[in-house]
Coordinates of N, CA and C in Angstrom, one line a residue:
N1 N 84.8 73.3 84.5 CA 83.6 72.6 84.5 C 82.5 73.4 85.2
F2 N 81.3 73.5 84.6 CA 80.2 74.3 85.2 C 79.0 73.4 85.2
L3 N 78.3 73.4 86.3 CA 77.0 72.7 86.4 C 76.1 73.6 87.2
G4 N 74.9 74.0 86.6 CA 74.0 74.8 87.3 C 72.6 74.5 86.9
F5 N 71.7 74.6 87.9 CA 70.2 74.5 87.6 C 69.4 75.2 88.6
E6 N 68.2 75.6 88.2 CA 67.3 76.2 89.1 C 65.9 75.6 88.8
W7 N 65.2 75.4 89.9 CA 63.8 74.8 89.7 C 62.9 75.5 90.7
R8 N 61.8 76.0 90.1 CA 60.7 76.6 91.0 C 59.4 76.0 90.6
S9 N 58.6 75.8 91.6 CA 57.3 75.2 91.4 C 56.3 75.7 92.4
S10 N 55.1 75.7 92.0 CA 54.0 76.2 92.9 C 52.8 75.3 92.5
F11 N 52.3 74.6 93.5 CA 51.2 73.7 93.3 C 50.1 74.0 94.3
A12 N 48.9 73.8 94.0 CA 47.7 74.0 94.9 C 46.7 72.9 94.6
Y13 N 46.2 72.4 95.7 CA 45.1 71.4 95.7 C 43.9 72.1 96.4
F14 N 42.8 72.2 95.6 CA 41.6 72.8 96.1 C 40.5 71.7 96.4
T15 N 39.9 71.8 97.6 CA 38.7 71.1 97.9 C 37.6 72.1 97.8
E16 N 36.4 71.7 98.1 CA 35.2 72.6 98.1 C 35.4 73.7 99.1
K17 N 36.0 73.5 100.3 CA 36.1 74.5 101.3 C 37.5 74.9 101.6
H18 N 38.5 74.1 101.3 CA 39.9 74.4 101.7 C 40.9 74.4 100.6
R19 N 42.1 74.8 100.9 CA 43.2 74.8 99.9 C 44.5 74.4 100.6
L20 N 45.3 73.5 99.9 CA 46.6 73.2 100.3 C 47.6 73.6 99.2
S21 N 48.6 74.3 99.5 CA 49.5 74.8 98.5 C 50.9 74.5 98.9
S22 N 51.8 74.4 97.9 CA 53.2 74.1 98.1 C 54.0 75.0 97.1
I23 N 55.0 75.7 97.7 CA 55.8 76.6 96.9 C 57.3 76.1 97.1
N24 N 58.0 75.8 96.1 CA 59.3 75.2 96.2 C 60.3 76.0 95.3
Q25 N 61.6 76.1 95.7 CA 62.6 76.6 94.9 C 63.9 76.0 95.3
F26 N 64.7 75.6 94.2 CA 66.0 75.0 94.4 C 67.0 75.6 93.4
S27 N 68.2 76.0 93.9 CA 69.2 76.6 93.0 C 70.5 75.9 93.3
Y28 N 71.2 75.4 92.3 CA 72.5 74.7 92.5 C 73.5 75.2 91.4
L29 N 74.7 75.5 91.9 CA 75.8 75.9 91.0 C 77.1 75.3 91.4
R30 N 77.7 74.5 90.6 CA 79.0 73.9 90.9 C 80.0 74.3 89.8
I31 N 81.2 74.8 90.3 CA 82.3 75.2 89.4 C 83.4 74.3 89.7
N32 N 83.9 73.5 88.7 CA 84.9 72.5 88.9 C 84.4 71.5 89.9
D33 N 85.1 71.3 91.0 CA 84.6 70.4 92.0 C 84.0 71.0 93.2
D34 N 83.9 72.4 93.2 CA 83.4 73.1 94.3 C 81.9 73.5 94.1
T35 N 81.1 73.2 95.1 CA 79.7 73.7 95.1 C 79.7 75.1 95.6
F36 N 79.3 76.0 94.7 CA 79.4 77.4 94.9 C 78.1 77.9 95.5
L37 N 77.0 77.4 95.0 CA 75.6 77.8 95.4 C 74.7 76.6 95.6
N38 N 74.1 76.5 96.7 CA 73.1 75.4 96.9 C 72.1 76.0 97.9
T39 N 71.0 76.5 97.4 CA 69.9 77.1 98.2 C 68.6 76.5 97.8
G40 N 67.7 76.6 98.7 CA 66.3 76.2 98.4 C 65.4 76.3 99.6
Y41 N 64.1 76.1 99.3 CA 63.1 76.1 100.3 C 61.9 75.3 99.8
Q42 N 61.2 74.8 100.8 CA 59.9 74.1 100.6 C 58.9 74.7 101.6
H43 N 57.8 75.3 101.0 CA 56.8 76.0 101.9 C 55.5 75.3 101.6
F44 N 54.8 75.0 102.7 CA 53.5 74.4 102.6 C 52.5 75.3 103.4
R45 N 51.3 75.5 102.8 CA 50.3 76.4 103.4 C 48.9 75.7 103.3
F46 N 48.2 75.8 104.4 CA 46.8 75.2 104.4 C 45.8 76.3 104.8
N47 N 44.9 76.6 103.9 CA 43.8 77.6 104.2 C 42.5 76.9 104.5
L48 N 42.0 77.1 105.7 CA 40.7 76.6 106.0 C 39.6 77.5 105.6
F49 N 38.5 77.0 105.0 CA 37.4 77.8 104.6 C 37.8 79.0 103.7
K50 N 38.5 78.7 102.7 CA 39.2 79.6 101.8 C 38.3 80.7 101.2
D51 N 37.0 80.4 101.1 CA 36.1 81.4 100.4 C 35.5 82.4 101.4
R52 N 35.8 82.3 102.6 CA 35.3 83.3 103.6 C 36.2 84.5 103.5
K53 N 35.7 85.7 103.8 CA 36.5 86.9 103.7 C 37.7 86.9 104.7
V54 N 37.4 86.3 105.9 CA 38.4 86.2 106.9 C 38.5 84.7 107.2
H55 N 39.7 84.1 107.1 CA 39.8 82.7 107.4 C 41.2 82.4 107.9
P56 N 41.4 81.3 108.7 CA 42.7 80.9 109.2 C 43.5 80.2 108.2
E57 N 44.8 80.3 108.4 CA 45.8 79.5 107.5 C 46.9 79.1 108.4
F58 N 47.5 78.0 108.0 CA 48.6 77.4 108.8 C 49.8 77.1 107.8
F59 N 51.0 77.2 108.2 CA 52.1 77.1 107.3 C 53.3 76.5 108.0
T60 N 54.2 75.9 107.2 CA 55.5 75.4 107.6 C 56.5 75.6 106.5
Q61 N 57.8 75.7 106.8 CA 58.8 75.9 105.8 C 60.1 75.3 106.2
Y62 N 60.8 74.7 105.3 CA 62.2 74.3 105.4 C 63.0 75.1 104.4
Q63 N 64.2 75.6 104.8 CA 65.0 76.4 103.9 C 66.5 76.2 104.3
Y64 N 67.3 76.3 103.2 CA 68.8 76.1 103.4 C 69.5 77.1 102.4
D65 N 70.7 77.5 102.8 CA 71.5 78.4 101.9 C 73.0 78.2 102.3
N66 N 73.7 77.3 101.6 CA 75.0 77.0 101.9 C 76.0 78.2 101.7
F67 N 75.7 79.1 100.8 CA 76.5 80.2 100.5 C 76.6 81.1 101.7
R68 N 75.5 81.3 102.4 CA 75.4 82.1 103.6 C 75.6 81.3 104.9
G69 N 75.8 80.0 104.8 CA 76.0 79.2 106.0 C 74.7 78.9 106.8
L70 N 73.6 78.9 106.1 CA 72.3 78.6 106.8 C 71.8 77.2 106.5
D71 N 71.7 76.4 107.5 CA 71.1 75.0 107.3 C 70.8 74.4 108.6
P72 N 69.6 74.3 109.0 CA 68.4 74.7 108.3 C 67.8 76.0 108.9
R73 N 66.8 76.5 108.2 CA 65.8 77.5 108.7 C 64.5 76.7 108.7
L74 N 63.9 76.5 109.9 CA 62.7 75.9 110.0 C 61.7 76.8 110.6
L75 N 60.5 76.8 110.1 CA 59.4 77.7 110.7 C 58.1 77.0 110.6
A76 N 57.2 77.4 111.5 CA 55.8 77.0 111.5 C 55.0 78.1 112.2
G77 N 53.8 78.3 111.6 CA 53.0 79.4 112.1 C 51.6 79.3 111.7
A78 N 50.8 80.4 112.1 CA 49.4 80.5 111.7 C 49.1 82.0 111.6
G79 N 48.0 82.2 110.9 CA 47.6 83.6 110.7 C 46.1 83.7 110.3
M80 N 45.6 84.9 110.3 CA 44.3 85.2 109.8 C 44.4 85.9 108.5
R81 N 43.8 85.4 107.4 CA 43.9 86.0 106.1 C 42.6 86.8 105.9
H82 N 42.8 88.1 105.5 CA 41.6 89.0 105.3 C 41.6 89.4 103.8
R83 N 40.5 89.1 103.2 CA 40.2 89.5 101.8 C 39.5 90.8 101.9
L84 N 40.2 92.0 101.7 CA 39.5 93.3 101.8 C 38.7 93.7 100.6
Y85 N 39.2 93.3 99.5 CA 38.4 93.6 98.2 C 38.7 92.6 97.2
K86 N 37.6 92.2 96.5 CA 37.7 91.3 95.4 C 36.6 91.5 94.4
N87 N 37.0 91.7 93.1 CA 36.0 91.7 92.0 C 36.6 90.8 90.9
E88 N 36.1 90.9 89.8 CA 36.5 90.0 88.7 C 38.0 90.3 88.2
Y89 N 38.5 91.5 88.4 CA 39.8 91.9 87.9 C 40.8 92.2 89.0
F90 N 40.4 92.4 90.2 CA 41.4 92.9 91.2 C 41.1 92.3 92.6
T91 N 42.1 91.8 93.3 CA 42.0 91.3 94.6 C 43.0 91.9 95.5
F92 N 42.6 92.3 96.8 CA 43.5 92.8 97.8 C 43.4 92.0 99.0
I93 N 44.4 91.4 99.5 CA 44.4 90.6 100.7 C 45.5 91.0 101.7
F94 N 45.3 90.9 103.0 CA 46.4 91.0 103.9 C 46.2 89.9 105.0
S95 N 47.3 89.6 105.6 CA 47.3 88.6 106.7 C 48.2 89.0 107.8
V96 N 47.8 88.7 109.0 CA 48.5 89.0 110.3 C 48.6 87.7 111.0
G97 N 49.8 87.3 111.4 CA 50.0 86.0 112.1 C 51.2 86.0 113.0
G98 N 51.5 84.8 113.5 CA 52.7 84.6 114.3 C 53.3 83.3 113.9
M99 N 54.6 83.2 114.2 CA 55.3 82.0 113.8 C 56.5 81.8 114.8
F100 N 57.0 80.5 114.8 CA 58.2 80.2 115.5 C 59.2 79.9 114.5
E101 N 60.4 80.4 114.6 CA 61.5 80.2 113.6 C 62.8 79.7 114.3
F102 N 63.4 78.7 113.7 CA 64.7 78.2 114.2 C 65.7 78.3 113.0
E103 N 66.9 78.8 113.3 CA 67.9 78.9 112.3 C 69.2 78.4 112.8
R104 N 70.0 77.7 112.0 CA 71.3 77.2 112.4 C 72.3 77.8 111.3
W105 N 73.2 78.6 111.8 CA 74.2 79.3 111.0 C 75.6 78.8 111.3
K106 N 76.4 78.7 110.2 CA 77.8 78.4 110.4 C 78.6 79.7 110.1
H107 N 79.3 80.1 111.1 CA 80.1 81.4 111.0 C 81.1 81.3 109.9
P108 N 81.2 82.3 109.0 CA 82.1 82.2 107.8 C 83.6 82.1 108.1
V109 N 84.0 82.7 109.3 CA 85.4 82.7 109.6 C 85.8 81.6 110.6
T110 N 85.1 81.6 111.7 CA 85.4 80.7 112.8 C 84.8 79.3 112.6
E111 N 83.8 79.2 111.7 CA 83.0 78.0 111.5 C 82.3 77.5 112.7
A112 N 82.1 78.4 113.7 CA 81.3 78.0 114.9 C 79.8 77.9 114.4
I113 N 79.1 77.0 115.1 CA 77.7 76.8 114.8 C 76.9 77.7 115.7
I114 N 76.0 78.5 115.2 CA 75.1 79.4 115.9 C 73.7 79.0 115.7
D115 N 73.0 78.7 116.8 CA 71.5 78.4 116.7 C 70.8 79.6 117.2
K116 N 69.7 79.9 116.5 CA 68.9 81.1 116.8 C 67.4 80.7 116.7
S117 N 66.6 80.9 117.8 CA 65.2 80.6 117.8 C 64.5 81.9 118.2
L118 N 63.4 82.2 117.5 CA 62.6 83.4 117.8 C 61.2 83.2 117.5
W119 N 60.3 83.8 118.3 CA 58.9 84.0 118.0 C 58.9 85.3 117.2
K120 N 58.1 85.3 116.1 CA 58.0 86.5 115.2 C 56.6 86.7 114.8
S121 N 56.3 87.9 114.5 CA 55.0 88.2 113.8 C 55.3 88.1 112.3
T122 N 54.3 87.6 111.6 CA 54.5 87.4 110.2 C 53.3 88.0 109.5
N123 N 53.5 88.9 108.5 CA 52.4 89.6 107.9 C 52.7 89.7 106.4
Y124 N 51.6 89.8 105.6 CA 51.8 89.9 104.2 C 50.6 90.7 103.6
I125 N 50.9 91.2 102.4 CA 49.9 91.9 101.5 C 50.0 91.3 100.2
I126 N 48.8 91.0 99.6 CA 48.8 90.4 98.2 C 47.9 91.3 97.4
V127 N 48.4 91.6 96.2 CA 47.6 92.3 95.2 C 47.6 91.4 93.9
R128 N 46.4 91.1 93.4 CA 46.3 90.2 92.3 C 45.5 91.0 91.2
I129 N 46.0 91.0 90.0 CA 45.3 91.7 88.9 C 45.1 90.7 87.8
K130 N 43.9 90.5 87.3 CA 43.6 89.6 86.2 C 43.9 90.3 84.9
I131 N 44.8 89.6 84.1 CA 45.2 90.1 82.8 C 44.3 89.6 81.7
T132 N 44.1 88.2 81.7 CA 43.2 87.6 80.7 C 42.4 86.5 81.5
G133 N 41.6 85.8 80.8 CA 40.9 84.7 81.4 C 41.7 83.6 82.0
S134 N 42.9 83.4 81.6 CA 43.8 82.4 82.1 C 45.1 82.9 82.7
A135 N 45.3 84.2 82.8 CA 46.5 84.7 83.4 C 46.3 85.8 84.4
D136 N 47.1 85.9 85.4 CA 47.0 87.0 86.3 C 48.4 87.4 86.9
L137 N 48.5 88.6 87.3 CA 49.7 89.1 87.9 C 49.5 89.1 89.4
N138 N 50.5 88.6 90.1 CA 50.3 88.5 91.6 C 51.5 89.1 92.3
A139 N 51.3 90.1 93.1 CA 52.4 90.7 93.9 C 52.2 90.4 95.4
I140 N 53.3 89.9 96.0 CA 53.1 89.6 97.5 C 54.3 90.2 98.2
Q141 N 54.1 90.8 99.4 CA 55.2 91.4 100.2 C 55.0 90.8 101.6
Y142 N 56.1 90.2 102.1 CA 56.1 89.7 103.5 C 56.9 90.6 104.4
F143 N 56.5 90.7 105.6 CA 57.3 91.4 106.6 C 57.2 90.6 107.9
Q144 N 58.4 90.1 108.4 CA 58.4 89.3 109.6 C 59.4 90.0 110.6
T145 N 59.0 90.0 111.9 CA 59.8 90.7 112.9 C 59.7 90.0 114.2
G146 N 60.7 90.0 115.0 CA 60.7 89.4 116.3 C 61.8 90.1 117.1
Y147 N 61.6 90.2 118.4 CA 62.5 90.8 119.3 C 63.5 89.8 119.8
D148 N 64.8 90.1 119.6 CA 65.9 89.2 120.0 C 66.5 89.8 121.3
S149 N 66.3 89.2 122.4 CA 66.8 89.7 123.7 C 68.3 89.7 123.8
E150 N 68.9 88.8 123.1 CA 70.4 88.7 123.2 C 71.0 90.0 122.6
I151 N 70.5 90.5 121.5 CA 71.1 91.7 120.9 C 70.2 93.0 121.3
K152 N 69.1 92.8 122.0 CA 68.3 93.9 122.5 C 67.8 94.7 121.3
S153 N 67.3 94.0 120.2 CA 66.9 94.6 119.0 C 65.9 93.7 118.3
F154 N 65.2 94.2 117.3 CA 64.4 93.4 116.5 C 65.1 92.8 115.3
R155 N 64.8 91.6 114.9 CA 65.3 91.0 113.7 C 64.2 91.0 112.7
N156 N 64.4 91.6 111.6 CA 63.4 91.8 110.6 C 63.7 91.1 109.3
R157 N 62.7 90.7 108.6 CA 62.9 90.1 107.3 C 61.8 90.7 106.4
Y158 N 62.2 91.1 105.2 CA 61.3 91.7 104.2 C 61.5 91.0 102.9
N159 N 60.5 90.5 102.3 CA 60.6 89.8 101.0 C 59.4 90.3 100.1
A160 N 59.7 90.5 98.8 CA 58.7 90.9 97.9 C 58.9 90.0 96.6
E161 N 57.8 89.6 96.1 CA 57.8 88.8 94.9 C 56.7 89.3 93.9
L162 N 57.0 89.1 92.6 CA 56.0 89.4 91.6 C 56.0 88.2 90.7
N163 N 54.8 87.6 90.5 CA 54.6 86.4 89.7 C 53.5 86.6 88.6
L164 N 53.8 85.9 87.5 CA 52.8 85.8 86.5 C 52.3 84.4 86.5
N165 N 51.0 84.2 86.8 CA 50.4 82.9 87.0 C 49.5 82.6 85.7
T166 N 49.6 81.4 85.2 CA 48.8 80.9 84.1 C 48.2 79.6 84.5
R167 N 47.0 79.4 84.0 CA 46.3 78.1 84.2 C 46.6 77.2 83.0
I168 N 47.0 75.9 83.3 CA 47.3 75.0 82.3 C 46.2 73.9 82.2
S169 N 45.3 73.8 83.2 CA 44.3 72.8 83.1 C 43.1 73.3 84.0
K170 N 42.0 72.7 83.8 CA 40.8 73.0 84.7 C 41.0 72.4 86.0

Protein backbone atom coordinates (compact mmCIF):
# COMPACT_ATOMS: atom_id res chain seq x y z
CA ASN A 1 0.00 0.00 0.00
CA PHE A 2 1.30 3.42 -0.98
CA LEU A 3 -0.06 6.84 -0.09
CA GLY A 4 1.76 10.03 -0.98
CA PHE A 5 0.98 13.67 -1.56
CA GLU A 6 2.75 17.00 -1.78
CA TRP A 7 1.24 20.44 -1.50
CA ARG A 8 2.94 23.79 -2.07
CA SER A 9 1.33 27.18 -1.86
CA SER A 10 2.33 30.80 -1.89
CA PHE A 11 -0.09 33.57 -1.01
CA ALA A 12 0.35 37.31 -0.73
CA TYR A 13 -1.96 40.04 0.51
CA PHE A 14 -1.11 43.57 -0.62
CA THR A 15 -2.30 46.78 0.95
CA GLU A 16 -1.39 50.18 -0.42
CA LYS A 17 1.84 50.31 1.63
CA HIS A 18 2.52 46.81 2.98
CA ARG A 19 2.60 43.11 2.03
CA LEU A 20 1.86 39.96 4.02
CA SER A 21 2.95 36.69 2.42
CA SER A 22 2.72 33.03 3.31
CA ILE A 23 4.76 30.20 1.79
CA ASN A 24 3.82 26.63 2.68
CA GLN A 25 4.97 23.15 1.77
CA PHE A 26 3.83 19.72 2.96
CA SER A 27 5.07 16.29 1.80
CA TYR A 28 3.76 12.96 3.05
CA LEU A 29 4.60 9.40 2.02
CA ARG A 30 3.31 6.22 3.68
CA ILE A 31 4.28 2.72 2.60
CA ASN A 32 2.07 0.00 4.10
CA ASP A 33 1.56 1.10 7.71
CA ASP A 34 4.82 3.07 8.06
CA THR A 35 5.10 6.80 7.54
CA PHE A 36 8.29 7.14 5.53
CA LEU A 37 8.29 10.86 4.85
CA ASN A 38 6.44 13.65 6.65
CA THR A 39 7.95 17.09 6.13
CA GLY A 40 6.69 20.61 5.85
CA TYR A 41 6.99 24.25 6.70
CA GLN A 42 4.86 27.34 7.06
CA HIS A 43 6.60 30.68 6.52
CA PHE A 44 5.02 34.11 7.10
CA ARG A 45 6.64 37.39 6.07
CA PHE A 46 5.50 40.99 6.57
CA ASN A 47 7.04 43.81 4.51
CA LEU A 48 6.49 47.36 5.77
CA PHE A 49 6.47 50.15 3.16
CA LYS A 50 7.04 47.59 0.38
CA ASP A 51 7.50 50.20 -2.37
CA ARG A 52 10.52 51.89 -0.79
CA LYS A 53 13.96 50.89 -2.09
CA VAL A 54 14.99 49.95 1.46
CA HIS A 55 12.36 48.71 3.87
CA PRO A 56 12.06 46.47 6.94
CA GLU A 57 10.57 43.00 6.91
CA PHE A 58 9.66 40.56 9.68
CA PHE A 59 9.23 36.80 9.42
CA THR A 60 8.46 33.64 11.33
CA GLN A 61 8.56 29.96 10.38
CA TYR A 62 7.53 26.55 11.67
CA GLN A 63 9.18 23.47 10.10
CA TYR A 64 9.28 19.72 10.71
CA ASP A 65 10.98 16.73 9.06
CA ASN A 66 10.34 13.32 10.62
CA PHE A 67 12.77 11.55 8.26
CA ARG A 68 15.69 13.55 9.74
CA GLY A 69 14.22 13.62 13.27
CA LEU A 70 13.52 17.38 13.30
CA ASP A 71 10.37 18.62 15.05
CA PRO A 72 10.13 21.51 15.44
CA ARG A 73 12.33 24.11 13.84
CA LEU A 74 11.03 27.50 14.93
CA LEU A 75 12.46 30.81 13.89
CA ALA A 76 11.64 34.48 13.99
CA GLY A 77 13.59 37.43 12.68
CA ALA A 78 13.81 40.72 10.88
CA GLY A 79 15.87 42.27 8.15
CA MET A 80 16.29 45.18 5.80
CA ARG A 81 15.32 44.50 2.20
CA HIS A 82 17.27 46.48 -0.44
CA ARG A 83 16.00 46.83 -4.01
CA LEU A 84 19.20 47.59 -5.92
CA TYR A 85 17.73 47.58 -9.40
CA LYS A 86 14.26 47.40 -10.89
CA ASN A 87 12.88 48.04 -14.33
CA GLU A 88 9.97 46.58 -16.28
CA TYR A 89 11.78 43.28 -17.00
CA PHE A 90 14.39 42.74 -14.28
CA THR A 91 14.61 43.11 -10.49
CA PHE A 92 17.60 42.55 -8.18
CA ILE A 93 17.05 42.53 -4.39
CA PHE A 94 19.15 41.57 -1.39
CA SER A 95 18.41 41.47 2.32
CA VAL A 96 20.53 41.35 5.45
CA GLY A 97 18.99 40.45 8.78
CA GLY A 98 19.08 38.49 11.99
CA MET A 99 16.98 35.72 13.46
CA PHE A 100 16.61 33.43 16.43
CA GLU A 101 16.31 29.72 15.64
CA PHE A 102 15.25 26.80 17.85
CA GLU A 103 15.54 23.19 16.68
CA ARG A 104 14.60 19.93 18.40
CA TRP A 105 16.27 16.82 16.99
CA LYS A 106 15.76 13.14 17.78
CA HIS A 107 19.04 11.23 17.50
CA PRO A 108 18.61 8.43 14.91
CA VAL A 109 20.39 5.74 16.99
CA THR A 110 20.00 6.62 20.67
CA GLU A 111 16.67 8.46 20.23
CA ALA A 112 17.97 11.13 22.62
CA ILE A 113 16.31 14.53 22.23
CA ILE A 114 18.70 17.35 21.35
CA ASP A 115 17.62 20.99 21.60
CA LYS A 116 19.63 23.65 19.79
CA SER A 117 19.06 27.42 19.92
CA LEU A 118 21.13 29.93 17.95
CA TRP A 119 21.16 33.52 16.90
CA LYS A 120 21.97 33.68 13.20
CA SER A 121 22.45 36.17 10.44
CA THR A 122 20.04 35.58 7.60
CA ASN A 123 20.66 36.93 4.12
CA TYR A 124 19.18 36.45 0.69
CA ILE A 125 19.44 37.53 -2.95
CA ILE A 126 16.49 37.64 -5.34
CA VAL A 127 16.62 37.89 -9.12
CA ARG A 128 13.29 38.26 -10.93
CA ILE A 129 12.91 38.23 -14.72
CA LYS A 130 9.63 39.10 -16.41
CA ILE A 131 8.80 36.56 -19.12
CA THR A 132 5.35 37.78 -20.20
CA GLY A 133 2.73 40.19 -18.87
CA SER A 134 1.45 37.55 -16.46
CA ALA A 135 4.49 35.33 -15.77
CA ASP A 136 7.91 35.82 -14.25
CA LEU A 137 10.89 33.69 -13.24
CA ASN A 138 12.03 34.18 -9.67
CA ALA A 139 15.34 32.87 -8.23
CA ILE A 140 16.13 33.23 -4.54
CA GLN A 141 19.19 32.12 -2.55
CA TYR A 142 19.31 32.15 1.26
CA PHE A 143 22.40 31.95 3.43
CA GLN A 144 22.07 31.69 7.21
CA THR A 145 24.93 31.33 9.66
CA GLY A 146 25.49 31.44 13.39
CA TYR A 147 28.34 30.61 15.73
CA ASP A 148 27.76 27.56 17.94
CA SER A 149 29.98 27.84 21.02
CA GLU A 150 29.40 24.16 21.92
CA ILE A 151 31.19 22.95 18.79
CA LYS A 152 33.30 26.11 18.38
CA SER A 153 32.24 26.47 14.77
CA PHE A 154 29.65 28.09 12.55
CA ARG A 155 26.42 26.33 11.63
CA ASN A 156 25.48 27.29 8.08
CA ARG A 157 22.38 26.78 5.97
CA TYR A 158 22.19 27.47 2.24
CA ASN A 159 19.01 27.14 0.19
CA ALA A 160 18.27 28.02 -3.43
CA GLU A 161 14.91 28.03 -5.19
CA LEU A 162 13.76 28.72 -8.71
CA ASN A 163 10.07 29.50 -9.24
CA LEU A 164 7.80 30.28 -12.16
CA ASN A 165 5.09 32.67 -10.97
CA THR A 166 1.86 33.32 -12.83
CA ARG A 167 -1.00 35.67 -12.07
CA ILE A 168 -4.47 34.10 -11.99
CA SER A 169 -6.46 37.20 -11.01
CA LYS A 170 -6.11 40.96 -10.59
